[in-house]
mmCIF file of C-alpha atoms and ligand atoms in Angstrom:
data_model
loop_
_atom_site.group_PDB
_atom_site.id
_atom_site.type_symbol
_atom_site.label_atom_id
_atom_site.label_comp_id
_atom_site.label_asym_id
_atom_site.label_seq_id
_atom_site.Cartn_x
_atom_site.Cartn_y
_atom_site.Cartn_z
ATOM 1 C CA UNK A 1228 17.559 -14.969 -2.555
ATOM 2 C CA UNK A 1229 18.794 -12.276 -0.783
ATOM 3 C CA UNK A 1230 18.883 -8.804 -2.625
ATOM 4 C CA UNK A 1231 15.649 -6.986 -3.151
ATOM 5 C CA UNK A 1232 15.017 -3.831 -5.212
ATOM 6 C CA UNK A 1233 11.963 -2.076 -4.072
ATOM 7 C CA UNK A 1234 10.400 0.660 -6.389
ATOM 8 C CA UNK A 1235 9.016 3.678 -4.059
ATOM 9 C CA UNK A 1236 11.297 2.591 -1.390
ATOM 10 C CA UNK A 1237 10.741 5.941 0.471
ATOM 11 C CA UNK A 1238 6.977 5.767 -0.122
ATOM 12 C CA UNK A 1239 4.287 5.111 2.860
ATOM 13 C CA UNK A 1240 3.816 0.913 2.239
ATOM 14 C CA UNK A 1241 7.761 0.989 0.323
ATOM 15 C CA UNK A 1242 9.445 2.355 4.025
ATOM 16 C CA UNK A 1243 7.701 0.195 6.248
ATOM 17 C CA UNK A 1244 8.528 -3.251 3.725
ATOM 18 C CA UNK A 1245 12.184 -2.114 3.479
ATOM 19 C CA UNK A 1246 12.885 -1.957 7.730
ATOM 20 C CA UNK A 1247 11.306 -5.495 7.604
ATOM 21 C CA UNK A 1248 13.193 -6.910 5.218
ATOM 22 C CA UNK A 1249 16.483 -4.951 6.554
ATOM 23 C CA UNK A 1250 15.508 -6.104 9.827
ATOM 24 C CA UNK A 1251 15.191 -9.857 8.477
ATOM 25 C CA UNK A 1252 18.636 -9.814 6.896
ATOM 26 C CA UNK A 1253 18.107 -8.982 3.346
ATOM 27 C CA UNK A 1254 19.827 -6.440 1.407
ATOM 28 C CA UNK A 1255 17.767 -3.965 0.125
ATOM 29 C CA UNK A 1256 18.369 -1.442 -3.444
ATOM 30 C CA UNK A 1257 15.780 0.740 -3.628
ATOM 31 C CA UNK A 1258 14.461 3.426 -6.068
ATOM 32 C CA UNK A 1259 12.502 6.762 -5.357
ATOM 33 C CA UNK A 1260 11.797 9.882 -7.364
ATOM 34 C CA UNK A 1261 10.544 11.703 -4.464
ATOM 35 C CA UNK A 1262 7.371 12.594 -6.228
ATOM 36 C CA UNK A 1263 5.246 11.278 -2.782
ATOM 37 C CA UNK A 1264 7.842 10.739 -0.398
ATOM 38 C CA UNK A 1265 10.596 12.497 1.070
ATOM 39 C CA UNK A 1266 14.783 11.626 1.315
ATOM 40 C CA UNK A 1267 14.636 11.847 5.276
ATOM 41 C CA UNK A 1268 13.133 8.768 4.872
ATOM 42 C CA UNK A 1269 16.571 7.175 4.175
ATOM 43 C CA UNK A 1270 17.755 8.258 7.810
ATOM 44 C CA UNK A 1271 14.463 7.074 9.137
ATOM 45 C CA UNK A 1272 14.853 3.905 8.316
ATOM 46 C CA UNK A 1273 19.091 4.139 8.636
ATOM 47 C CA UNK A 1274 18.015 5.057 12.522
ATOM 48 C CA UNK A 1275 15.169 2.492 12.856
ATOM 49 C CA UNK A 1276 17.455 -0.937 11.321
ATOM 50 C CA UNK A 1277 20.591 0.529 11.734
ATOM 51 C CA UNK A 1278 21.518 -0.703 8.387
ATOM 52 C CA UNK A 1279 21.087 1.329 4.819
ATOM 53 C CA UNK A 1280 19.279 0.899 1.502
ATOM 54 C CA UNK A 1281 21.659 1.255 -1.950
ATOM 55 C CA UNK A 1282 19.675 3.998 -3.318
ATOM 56 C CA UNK A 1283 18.615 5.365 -6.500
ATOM 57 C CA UNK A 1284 16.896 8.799 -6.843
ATOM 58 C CA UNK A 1285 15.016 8.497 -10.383
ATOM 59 C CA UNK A 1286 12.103 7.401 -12.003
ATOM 60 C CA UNK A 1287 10.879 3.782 -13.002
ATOM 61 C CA UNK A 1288 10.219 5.666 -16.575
ATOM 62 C CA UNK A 1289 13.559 5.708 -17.202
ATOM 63 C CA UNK A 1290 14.951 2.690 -18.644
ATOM 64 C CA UNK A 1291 18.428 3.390 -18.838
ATOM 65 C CA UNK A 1292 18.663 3.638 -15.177
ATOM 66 C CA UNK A 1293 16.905 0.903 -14.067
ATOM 67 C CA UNK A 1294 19.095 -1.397 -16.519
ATOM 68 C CA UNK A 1295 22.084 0.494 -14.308
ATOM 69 C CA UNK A 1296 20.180 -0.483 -11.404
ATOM 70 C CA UNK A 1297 20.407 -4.739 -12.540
ATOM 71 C CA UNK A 1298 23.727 -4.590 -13.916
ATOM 72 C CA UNK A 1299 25.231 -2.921 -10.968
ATOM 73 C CA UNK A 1300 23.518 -5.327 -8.528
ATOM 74 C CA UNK A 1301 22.641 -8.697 -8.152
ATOM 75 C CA UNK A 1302 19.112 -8.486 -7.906
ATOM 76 C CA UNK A 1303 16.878 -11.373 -6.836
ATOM 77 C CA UNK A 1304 13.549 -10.718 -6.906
ATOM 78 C CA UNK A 1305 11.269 -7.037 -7.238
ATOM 79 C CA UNK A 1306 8.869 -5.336 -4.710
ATOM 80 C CA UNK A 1307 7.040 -2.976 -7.166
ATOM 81 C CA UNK A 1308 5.030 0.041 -4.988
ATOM 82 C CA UNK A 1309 6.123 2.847 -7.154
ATOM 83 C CA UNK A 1310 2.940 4.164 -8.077
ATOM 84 C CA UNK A 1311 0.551 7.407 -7.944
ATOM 85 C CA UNK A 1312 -2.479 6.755 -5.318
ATOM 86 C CA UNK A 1313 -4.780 9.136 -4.998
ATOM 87 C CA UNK A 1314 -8.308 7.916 -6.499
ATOM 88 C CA UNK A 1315 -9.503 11.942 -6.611
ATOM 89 C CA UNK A 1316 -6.308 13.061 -8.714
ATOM 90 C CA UNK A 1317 -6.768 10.083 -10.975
ATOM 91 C CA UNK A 1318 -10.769 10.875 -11.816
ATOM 92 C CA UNK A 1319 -8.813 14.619 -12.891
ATOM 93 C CA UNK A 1320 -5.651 13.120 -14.631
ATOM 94 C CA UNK A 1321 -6.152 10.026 -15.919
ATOM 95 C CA UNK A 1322 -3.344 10.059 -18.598
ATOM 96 C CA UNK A 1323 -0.664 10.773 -15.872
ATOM 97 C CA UNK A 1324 -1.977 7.849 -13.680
ATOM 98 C CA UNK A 1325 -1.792 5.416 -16.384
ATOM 99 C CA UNK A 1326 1.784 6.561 -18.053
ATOM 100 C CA UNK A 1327 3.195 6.318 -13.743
ATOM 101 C CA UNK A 1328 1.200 3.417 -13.091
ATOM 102 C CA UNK A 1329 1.065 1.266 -15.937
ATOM 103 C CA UNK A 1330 4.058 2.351 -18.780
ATOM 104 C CA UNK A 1331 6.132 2.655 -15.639
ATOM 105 C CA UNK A 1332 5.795 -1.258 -14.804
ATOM 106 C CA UNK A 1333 5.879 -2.394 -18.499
ATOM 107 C CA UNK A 1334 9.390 -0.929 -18.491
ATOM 108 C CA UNK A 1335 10.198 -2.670 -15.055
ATOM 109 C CA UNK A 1336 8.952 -5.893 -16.327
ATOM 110 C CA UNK A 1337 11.088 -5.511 -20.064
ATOM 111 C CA UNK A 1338 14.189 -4.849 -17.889
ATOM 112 C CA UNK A 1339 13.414 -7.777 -15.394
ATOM 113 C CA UNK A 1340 13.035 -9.774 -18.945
ATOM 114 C CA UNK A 1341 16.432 -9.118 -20.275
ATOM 115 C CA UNK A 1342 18.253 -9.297 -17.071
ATOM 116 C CA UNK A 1343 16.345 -12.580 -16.569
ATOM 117 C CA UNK A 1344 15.111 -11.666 -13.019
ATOM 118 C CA UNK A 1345 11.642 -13.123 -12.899
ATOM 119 C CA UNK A 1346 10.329 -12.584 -9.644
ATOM 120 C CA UNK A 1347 8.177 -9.955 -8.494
ATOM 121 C CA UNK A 1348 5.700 -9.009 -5.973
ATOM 122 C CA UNK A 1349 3.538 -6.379 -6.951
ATOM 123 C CA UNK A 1350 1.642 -4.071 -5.208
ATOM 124 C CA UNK A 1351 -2.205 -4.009 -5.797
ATOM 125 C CA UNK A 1352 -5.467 -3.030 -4.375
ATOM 126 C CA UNK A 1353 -9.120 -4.214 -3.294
ATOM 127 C CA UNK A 1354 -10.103 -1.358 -5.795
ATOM 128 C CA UNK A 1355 -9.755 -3.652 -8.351
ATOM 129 C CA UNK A 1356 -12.949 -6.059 -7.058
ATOM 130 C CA UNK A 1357 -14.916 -2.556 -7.776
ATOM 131 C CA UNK A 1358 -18.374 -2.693 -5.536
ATOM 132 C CA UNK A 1359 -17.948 -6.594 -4.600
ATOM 133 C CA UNK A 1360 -21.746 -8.593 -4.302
ATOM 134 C CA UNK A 1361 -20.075 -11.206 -2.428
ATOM 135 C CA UNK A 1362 -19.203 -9.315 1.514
ATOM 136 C CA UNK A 1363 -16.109 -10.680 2.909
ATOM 137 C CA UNK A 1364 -14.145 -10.386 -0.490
ATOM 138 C CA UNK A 1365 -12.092 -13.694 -1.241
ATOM 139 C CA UNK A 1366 -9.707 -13.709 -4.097
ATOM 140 C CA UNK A 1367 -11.913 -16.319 -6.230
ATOM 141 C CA UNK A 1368 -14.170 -12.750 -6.531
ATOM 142 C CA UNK A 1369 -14.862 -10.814 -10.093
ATOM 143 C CA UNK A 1370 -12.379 -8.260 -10.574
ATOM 144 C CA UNK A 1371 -13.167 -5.359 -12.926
ATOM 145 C CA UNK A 1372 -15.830 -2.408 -12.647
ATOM 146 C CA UNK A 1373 -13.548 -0.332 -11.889
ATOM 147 C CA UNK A 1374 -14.681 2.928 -10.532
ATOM 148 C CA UNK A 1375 -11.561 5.659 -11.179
ATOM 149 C CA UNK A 1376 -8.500 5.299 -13.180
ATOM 150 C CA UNK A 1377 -6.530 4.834 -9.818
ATOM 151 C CA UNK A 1378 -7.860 1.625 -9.670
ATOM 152 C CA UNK A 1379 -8.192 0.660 -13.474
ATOM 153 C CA UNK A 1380 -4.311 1.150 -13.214
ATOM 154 C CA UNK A 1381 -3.954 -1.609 -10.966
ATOM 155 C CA UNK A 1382 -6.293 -3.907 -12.766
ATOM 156 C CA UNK A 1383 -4.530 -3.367 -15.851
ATOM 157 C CA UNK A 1384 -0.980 -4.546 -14.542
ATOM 158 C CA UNK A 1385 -2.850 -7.454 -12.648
ATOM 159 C CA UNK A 1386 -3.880 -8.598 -16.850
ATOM 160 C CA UNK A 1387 -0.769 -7.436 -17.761
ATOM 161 C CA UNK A 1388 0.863 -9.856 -15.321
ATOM 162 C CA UNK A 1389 -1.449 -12.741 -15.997
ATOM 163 C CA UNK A 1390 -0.561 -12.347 -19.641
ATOM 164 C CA UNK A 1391 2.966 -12.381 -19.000
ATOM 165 C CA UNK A 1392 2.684 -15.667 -17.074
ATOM 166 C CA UNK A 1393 0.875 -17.220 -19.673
ATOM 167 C CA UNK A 1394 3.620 -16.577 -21.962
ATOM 168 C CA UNK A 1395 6.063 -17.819 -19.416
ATOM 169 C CA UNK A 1396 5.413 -19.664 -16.569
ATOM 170 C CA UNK A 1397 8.852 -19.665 -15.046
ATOM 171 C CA UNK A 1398 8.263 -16.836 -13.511
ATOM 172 C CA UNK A 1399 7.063 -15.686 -10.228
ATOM 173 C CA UNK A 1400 4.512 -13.784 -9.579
ATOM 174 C CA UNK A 1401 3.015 -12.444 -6.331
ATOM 175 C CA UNK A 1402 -0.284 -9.896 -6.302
ATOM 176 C CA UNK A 1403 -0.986 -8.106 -2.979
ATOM 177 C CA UNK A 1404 -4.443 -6.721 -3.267
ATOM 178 C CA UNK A 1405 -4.462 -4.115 -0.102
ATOM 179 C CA UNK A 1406 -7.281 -3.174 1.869
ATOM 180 C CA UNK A 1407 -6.782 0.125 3.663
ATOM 181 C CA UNK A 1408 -3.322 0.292 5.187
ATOM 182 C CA UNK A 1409 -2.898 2.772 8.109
ATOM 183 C CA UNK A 1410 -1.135 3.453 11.168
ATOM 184 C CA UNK A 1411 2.761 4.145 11.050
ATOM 185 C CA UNK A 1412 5.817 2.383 12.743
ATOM 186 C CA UNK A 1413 5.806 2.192 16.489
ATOM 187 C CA UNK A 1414 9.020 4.620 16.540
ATOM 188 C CA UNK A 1415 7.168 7.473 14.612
ATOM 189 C CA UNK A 1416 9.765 8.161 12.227
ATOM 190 C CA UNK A 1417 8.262 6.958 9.446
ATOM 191 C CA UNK A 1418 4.653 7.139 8.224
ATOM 192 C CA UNK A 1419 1.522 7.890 6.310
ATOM 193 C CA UNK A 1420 2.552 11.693 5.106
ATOM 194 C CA UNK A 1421 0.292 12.429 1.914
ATOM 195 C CA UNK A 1422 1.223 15.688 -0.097
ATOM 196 C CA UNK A 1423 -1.691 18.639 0.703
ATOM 197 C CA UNK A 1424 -4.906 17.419 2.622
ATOM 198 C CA UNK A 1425 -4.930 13.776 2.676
ATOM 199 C CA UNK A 1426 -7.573 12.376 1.255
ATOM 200 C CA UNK A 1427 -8.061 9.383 3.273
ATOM 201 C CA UNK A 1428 -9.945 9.022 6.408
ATOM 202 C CA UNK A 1429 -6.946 8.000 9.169
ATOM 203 C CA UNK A 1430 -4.135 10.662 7.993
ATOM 204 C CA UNK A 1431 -7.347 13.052 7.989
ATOM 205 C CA UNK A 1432 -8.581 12.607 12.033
ATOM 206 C CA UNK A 1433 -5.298 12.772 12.788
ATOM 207 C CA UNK A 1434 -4.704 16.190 11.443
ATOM 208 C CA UNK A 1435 -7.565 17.284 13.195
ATOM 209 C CA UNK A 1436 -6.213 15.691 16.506
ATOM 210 C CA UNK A 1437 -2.892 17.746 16.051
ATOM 211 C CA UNK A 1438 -5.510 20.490 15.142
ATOM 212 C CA UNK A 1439 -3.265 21.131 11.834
ATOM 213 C CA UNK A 1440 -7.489 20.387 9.804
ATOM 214 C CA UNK A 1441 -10.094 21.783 12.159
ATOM 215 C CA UNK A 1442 -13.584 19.693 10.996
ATOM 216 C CA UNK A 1443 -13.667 16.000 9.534
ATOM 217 C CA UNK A 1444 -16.103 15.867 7.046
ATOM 218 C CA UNK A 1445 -17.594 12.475 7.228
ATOM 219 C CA UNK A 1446 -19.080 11.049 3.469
ATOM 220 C CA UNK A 1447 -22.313 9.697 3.819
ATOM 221 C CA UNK A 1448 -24.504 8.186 6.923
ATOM 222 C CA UNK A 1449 -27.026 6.474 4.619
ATOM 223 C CA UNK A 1450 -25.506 3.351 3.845
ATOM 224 C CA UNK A 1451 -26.618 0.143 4.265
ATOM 225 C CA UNK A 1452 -24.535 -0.060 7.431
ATOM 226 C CA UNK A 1453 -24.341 -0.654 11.317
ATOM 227 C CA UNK A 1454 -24.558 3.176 11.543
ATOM 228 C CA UNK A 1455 -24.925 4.598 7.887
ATOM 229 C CA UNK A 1456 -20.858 5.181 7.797
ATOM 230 C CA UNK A 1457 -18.855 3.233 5.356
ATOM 231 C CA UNK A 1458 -17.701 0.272 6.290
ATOM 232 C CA UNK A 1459 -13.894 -0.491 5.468
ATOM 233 C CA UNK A 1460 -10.832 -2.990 6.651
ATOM 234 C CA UNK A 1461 -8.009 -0.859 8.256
ATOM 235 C CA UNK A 1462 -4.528 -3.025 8.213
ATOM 236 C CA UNK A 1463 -1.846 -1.926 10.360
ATOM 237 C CA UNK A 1464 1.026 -0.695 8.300
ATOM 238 C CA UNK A 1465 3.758 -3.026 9.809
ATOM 239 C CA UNK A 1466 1.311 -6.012 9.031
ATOM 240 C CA UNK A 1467 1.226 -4.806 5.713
ATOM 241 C CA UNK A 1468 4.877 -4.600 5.426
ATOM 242 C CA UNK A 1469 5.793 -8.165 7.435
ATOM 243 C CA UNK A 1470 3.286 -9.630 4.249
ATOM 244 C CA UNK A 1471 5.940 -8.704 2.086
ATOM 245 C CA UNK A 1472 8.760 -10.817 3.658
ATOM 246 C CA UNK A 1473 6.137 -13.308 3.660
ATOM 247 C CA UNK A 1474 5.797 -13.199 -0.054
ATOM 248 C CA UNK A 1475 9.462 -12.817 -0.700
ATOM 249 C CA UNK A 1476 9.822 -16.171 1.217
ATOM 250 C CA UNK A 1477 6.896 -18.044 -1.118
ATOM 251 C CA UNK A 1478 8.884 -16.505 -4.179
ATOM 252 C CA UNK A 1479 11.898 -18.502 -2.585
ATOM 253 C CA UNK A 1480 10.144 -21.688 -1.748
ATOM 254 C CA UNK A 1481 8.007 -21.697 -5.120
ATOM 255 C CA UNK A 1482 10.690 -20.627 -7.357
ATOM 256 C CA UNK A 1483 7.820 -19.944 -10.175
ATOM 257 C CA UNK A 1484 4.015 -19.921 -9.795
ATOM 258 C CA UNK A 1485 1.014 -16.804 -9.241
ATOM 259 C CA UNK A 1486 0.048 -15.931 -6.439
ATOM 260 C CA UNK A 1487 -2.557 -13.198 -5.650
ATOM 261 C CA UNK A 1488 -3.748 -12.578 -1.848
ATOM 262 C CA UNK A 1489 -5.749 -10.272 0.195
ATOM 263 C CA UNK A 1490 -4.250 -8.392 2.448
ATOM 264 C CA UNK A 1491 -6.620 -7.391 5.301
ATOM 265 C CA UNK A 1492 -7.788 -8.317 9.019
ATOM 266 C CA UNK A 1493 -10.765 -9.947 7.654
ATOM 267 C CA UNK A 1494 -13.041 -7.260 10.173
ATOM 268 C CA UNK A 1495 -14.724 -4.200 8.500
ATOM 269 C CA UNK A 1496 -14.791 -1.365 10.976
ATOM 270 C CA UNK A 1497 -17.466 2.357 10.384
ATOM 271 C CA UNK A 1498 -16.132 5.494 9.848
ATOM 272 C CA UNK A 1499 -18.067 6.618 13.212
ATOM 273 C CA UNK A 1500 -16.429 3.455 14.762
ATOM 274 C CA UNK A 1501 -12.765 4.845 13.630
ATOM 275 C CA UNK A 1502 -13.504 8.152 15.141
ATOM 276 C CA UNK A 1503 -14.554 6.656 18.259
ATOM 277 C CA UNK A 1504 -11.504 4.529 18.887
ATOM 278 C CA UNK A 1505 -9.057 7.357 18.046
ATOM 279 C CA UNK A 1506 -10.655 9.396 20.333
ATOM 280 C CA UNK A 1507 -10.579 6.925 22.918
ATOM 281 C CA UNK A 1508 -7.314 5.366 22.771
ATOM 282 C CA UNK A 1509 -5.668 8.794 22.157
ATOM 283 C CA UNK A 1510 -7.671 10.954 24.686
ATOM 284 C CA UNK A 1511 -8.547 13.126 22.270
ATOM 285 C CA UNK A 1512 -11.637 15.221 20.253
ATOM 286 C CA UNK A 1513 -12.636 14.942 16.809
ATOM 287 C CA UNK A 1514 -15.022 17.421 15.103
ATOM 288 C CA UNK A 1515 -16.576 16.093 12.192
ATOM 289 C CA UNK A 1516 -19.875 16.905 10.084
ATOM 290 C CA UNK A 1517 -22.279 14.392 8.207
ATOM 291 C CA UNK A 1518 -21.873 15.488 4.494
ATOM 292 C CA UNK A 1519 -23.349 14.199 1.352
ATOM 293 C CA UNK A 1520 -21.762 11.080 0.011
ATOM 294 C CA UNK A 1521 -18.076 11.059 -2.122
ATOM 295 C CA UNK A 1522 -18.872 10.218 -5.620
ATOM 296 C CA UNK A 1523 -16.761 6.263 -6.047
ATOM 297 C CA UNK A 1524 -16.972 4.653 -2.575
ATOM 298 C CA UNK A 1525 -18.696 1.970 -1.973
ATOM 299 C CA UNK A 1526 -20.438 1.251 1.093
ATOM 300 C CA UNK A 1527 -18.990 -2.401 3.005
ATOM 301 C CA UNK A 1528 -15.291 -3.699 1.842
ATOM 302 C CA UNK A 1529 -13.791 -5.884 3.793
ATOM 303 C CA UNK A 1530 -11.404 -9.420 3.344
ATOM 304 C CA UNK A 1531 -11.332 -12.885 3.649
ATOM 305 C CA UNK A 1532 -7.898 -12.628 4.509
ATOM 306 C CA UNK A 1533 -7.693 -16.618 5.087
ATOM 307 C CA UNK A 1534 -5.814 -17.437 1.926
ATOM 308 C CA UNK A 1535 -2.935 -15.553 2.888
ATOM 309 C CA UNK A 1536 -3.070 -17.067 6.302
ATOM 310 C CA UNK A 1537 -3.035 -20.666 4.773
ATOM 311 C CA UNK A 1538 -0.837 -19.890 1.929
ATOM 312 C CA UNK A 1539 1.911 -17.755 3.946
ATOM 313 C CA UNK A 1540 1.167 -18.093 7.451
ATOM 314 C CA UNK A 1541 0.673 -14.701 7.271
ATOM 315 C CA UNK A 1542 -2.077 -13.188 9.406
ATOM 316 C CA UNK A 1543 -2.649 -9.367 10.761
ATOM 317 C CA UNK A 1544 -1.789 -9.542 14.453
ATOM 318 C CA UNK A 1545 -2.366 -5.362 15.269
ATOM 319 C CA UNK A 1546 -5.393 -4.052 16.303
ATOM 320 C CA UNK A 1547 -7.549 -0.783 16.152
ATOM 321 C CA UNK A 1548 -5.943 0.558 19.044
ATOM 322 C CA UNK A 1549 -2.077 0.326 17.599
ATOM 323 C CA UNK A 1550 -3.540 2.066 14.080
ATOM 324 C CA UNK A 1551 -4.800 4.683 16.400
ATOM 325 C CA UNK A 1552 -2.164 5.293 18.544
ATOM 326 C CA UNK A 1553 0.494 4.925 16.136
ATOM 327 C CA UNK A 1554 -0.989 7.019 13.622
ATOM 328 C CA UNK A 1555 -1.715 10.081 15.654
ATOM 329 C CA UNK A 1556 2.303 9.470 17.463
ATOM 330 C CA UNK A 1557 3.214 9.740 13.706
ATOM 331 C CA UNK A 1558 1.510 13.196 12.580
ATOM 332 C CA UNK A 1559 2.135 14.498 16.372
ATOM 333 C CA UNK A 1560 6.025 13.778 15.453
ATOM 334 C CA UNK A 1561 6.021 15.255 11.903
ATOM 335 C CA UNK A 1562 3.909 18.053 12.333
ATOM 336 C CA UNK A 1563 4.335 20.649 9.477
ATOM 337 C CA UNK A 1564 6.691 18.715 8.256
HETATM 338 C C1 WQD B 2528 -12.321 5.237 3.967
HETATM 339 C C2 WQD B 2528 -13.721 5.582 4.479
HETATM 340 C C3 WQD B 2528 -14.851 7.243 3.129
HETATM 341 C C4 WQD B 2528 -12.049 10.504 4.100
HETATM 342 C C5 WQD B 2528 -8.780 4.306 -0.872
HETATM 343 C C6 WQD B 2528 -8.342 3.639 -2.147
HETATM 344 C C7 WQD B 2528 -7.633 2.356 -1.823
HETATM 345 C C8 WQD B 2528 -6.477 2.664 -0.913
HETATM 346 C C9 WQD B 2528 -6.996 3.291 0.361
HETATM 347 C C10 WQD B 2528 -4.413 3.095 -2.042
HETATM 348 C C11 WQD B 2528 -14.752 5.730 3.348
HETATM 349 C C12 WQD B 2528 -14.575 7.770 4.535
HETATM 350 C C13 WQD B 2528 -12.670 9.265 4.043
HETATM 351 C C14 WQD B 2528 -12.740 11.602 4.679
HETATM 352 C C15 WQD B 2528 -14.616 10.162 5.134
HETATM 353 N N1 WQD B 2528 -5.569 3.531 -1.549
HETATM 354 N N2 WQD B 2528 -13.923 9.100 4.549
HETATM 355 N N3 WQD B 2528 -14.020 11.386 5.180
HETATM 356 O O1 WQD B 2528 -11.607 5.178 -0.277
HETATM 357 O O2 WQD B 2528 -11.695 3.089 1.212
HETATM 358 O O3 WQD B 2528 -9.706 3.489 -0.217
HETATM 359 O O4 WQD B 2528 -7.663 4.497 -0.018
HETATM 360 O O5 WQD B 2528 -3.929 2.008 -1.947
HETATM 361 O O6 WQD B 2528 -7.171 1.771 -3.007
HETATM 362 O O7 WQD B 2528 -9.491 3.292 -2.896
HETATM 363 O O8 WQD B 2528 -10.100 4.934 1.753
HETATM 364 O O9 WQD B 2528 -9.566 6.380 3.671
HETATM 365 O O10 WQD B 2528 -10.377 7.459 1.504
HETATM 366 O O11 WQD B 2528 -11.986 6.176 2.936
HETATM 367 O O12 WQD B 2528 -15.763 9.987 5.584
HETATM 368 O O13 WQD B 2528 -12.251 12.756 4.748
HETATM 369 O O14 WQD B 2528 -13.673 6.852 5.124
HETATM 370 O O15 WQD B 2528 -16.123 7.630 2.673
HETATM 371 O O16 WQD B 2528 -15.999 5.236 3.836
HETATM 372 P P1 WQD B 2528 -10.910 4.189 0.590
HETATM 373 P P2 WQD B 2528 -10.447 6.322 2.465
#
């Protein structure tokens, strides 16, 4: 099992998985259509592995192509990231998220069918346990409650997959349910680069480092917290992406099965607590203001990360410090970019 194709290969998560599997020896074809990503990502990760991706520009919509895609390649097994991300834009365009997100892998999945490539890793999120009772989140938790189409999207491919296994268990499936990835490669070429103002909380503080944002705008300090901040599990990118090879290994060894695993540190960290180790570990000042609360989040999510330990000797070896200082080395290298 050596050749990969990887939907959103240029993508935030989709870069950092393809230098670790280039760097572990596999081939990699990937597909982009640049919607949230850029093509200097290609050199990026050329000048990073030294080695380069057989690349497709188009869109996972588009059937003909990907059936180009399997017939000019021998492909062994799927990494599926290709998706929109942004829970705010999804509350405002729900039929866009759900055509990208959901048609998009329904016509992956009828292509893997007829080419008879039936293994696939697929990228989900801790969205889909909604406002979890139970605080670290396992896998055995209720998925569902749902609180934006962002995340219903995921939850509907994760049925969508379980249905399909059902129907026929010879193939292999592997769910990835992320926590909050962050943080960029150590060599600052590739990274977290959201179109507009990002709307997450690491890309944000570091824009305000570089001074590119001028105030952070912290949601909420009346939670049920350690300091009233929201309490969430930050996972190094490059943990994130080594998970992958991981996966792509128990897709080898367990030639059919599913799989689903947390991917997280297993430690929640505060918003405040975020600010304060960026500031420390990068020598640097963040303004910020207490605002009312952002209509969706929920106040504690964090993992039990242990399945994935036990299950893939996988664990999340990079600290708060790396996310930090690799994060802000990121935007400080791509400002305006
Ligand atoms: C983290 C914390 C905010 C921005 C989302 C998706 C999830 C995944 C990661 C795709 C919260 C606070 C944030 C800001 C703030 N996306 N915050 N000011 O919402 O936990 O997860 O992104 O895979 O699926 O749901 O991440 O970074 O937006 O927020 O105070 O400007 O930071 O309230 O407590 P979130 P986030």
């Amino acid at each position: 099992m050596k050749n990969i194709f990887i939907t959103g290969c240029c993508g935030y998560i989709g870069s950092h998985t393809s230098v670790e599997l280039l760097n572990e020896g596999y081939e990699v074809i990937g597909l982009d259509n640049f919607s949230n990503s850029k093509p200097r990502v290609l050199d990026a990760i050329y000048e990073i592995t030294g080695k380069k991706i057989k690349f497709y520009e188009g869109d996972m919509l588009d059937k003909n192509l990907l059936k180009k895609i399997f017939t000019e390649n021998k492909i062994d097994a799927v990494i599926d990231f290709a998706a929109f991300k942004s829970v705010g834009d999804s509350v405002n365009m729900p039929i866009e998220y759900y055509i990208n997100n959901v048609s998009s892998v329904l016509t992956l999945l009828n292509v893997m069918k007829e080419q008879d490539v039936k293994k696939i890793i697929f990228s989900s999120s801790a969205t889909v346990y909604g406002e979890s009772k139970i605080i670290p989140i396992t896998e055995k938790c209720s998925i569902g409650g749902t609180t934006n189409p962002y995340g219903t999207s995921k939850l509907f491919v994760e049925k969508i997959l379980q249905d399909l296994y059902k129907a026929d268990n010879t193939w292999g499936i592997c769910i990835f349910r992320y926590f909050n990835p962050v943080g960029a490669h150590q060599s600052g070429l590739i990274g977290e680069e959201p179109n507009g103002v990002p709307a997450n909380l690491m890309p944000f503080i570091s824009k305000v480092a570089t001074k590119e944002l001028k105030e952070l705008k912290v949601f909420g300090n009346d939670y049920n917290t350690k300091d009233g901040t929201g309490v969430r599990d930050y996972i190094h990118i490059v943990d994130l992406a080594k998970a992958h090879v991981k996966g792509i290994e128990k897709l080898k060894k367990d030639s059919s099965g599913m799989f689903i695993y947390n991917l997280g540190t297993g430690k929640g960290y505060s918003v405040l607590e975020m600010i304060n180790a960026f500031e420390k570990v990068n020598n640097v000042k963040i303004n910020y203001k207490i605002v009312e609360r952002r209509p969706g989040d929920v106040a504690i999510c964090y993992a039990d990360a242990s399945l994935a330990k036990k299950e893939l000797g996988w664990s999340a070896l990079l600290g708060l410090e790396n996310m930090c200082k690799d994060a802000y080395n990121f935007t400080q290298k791509n400002i305006n970019n």
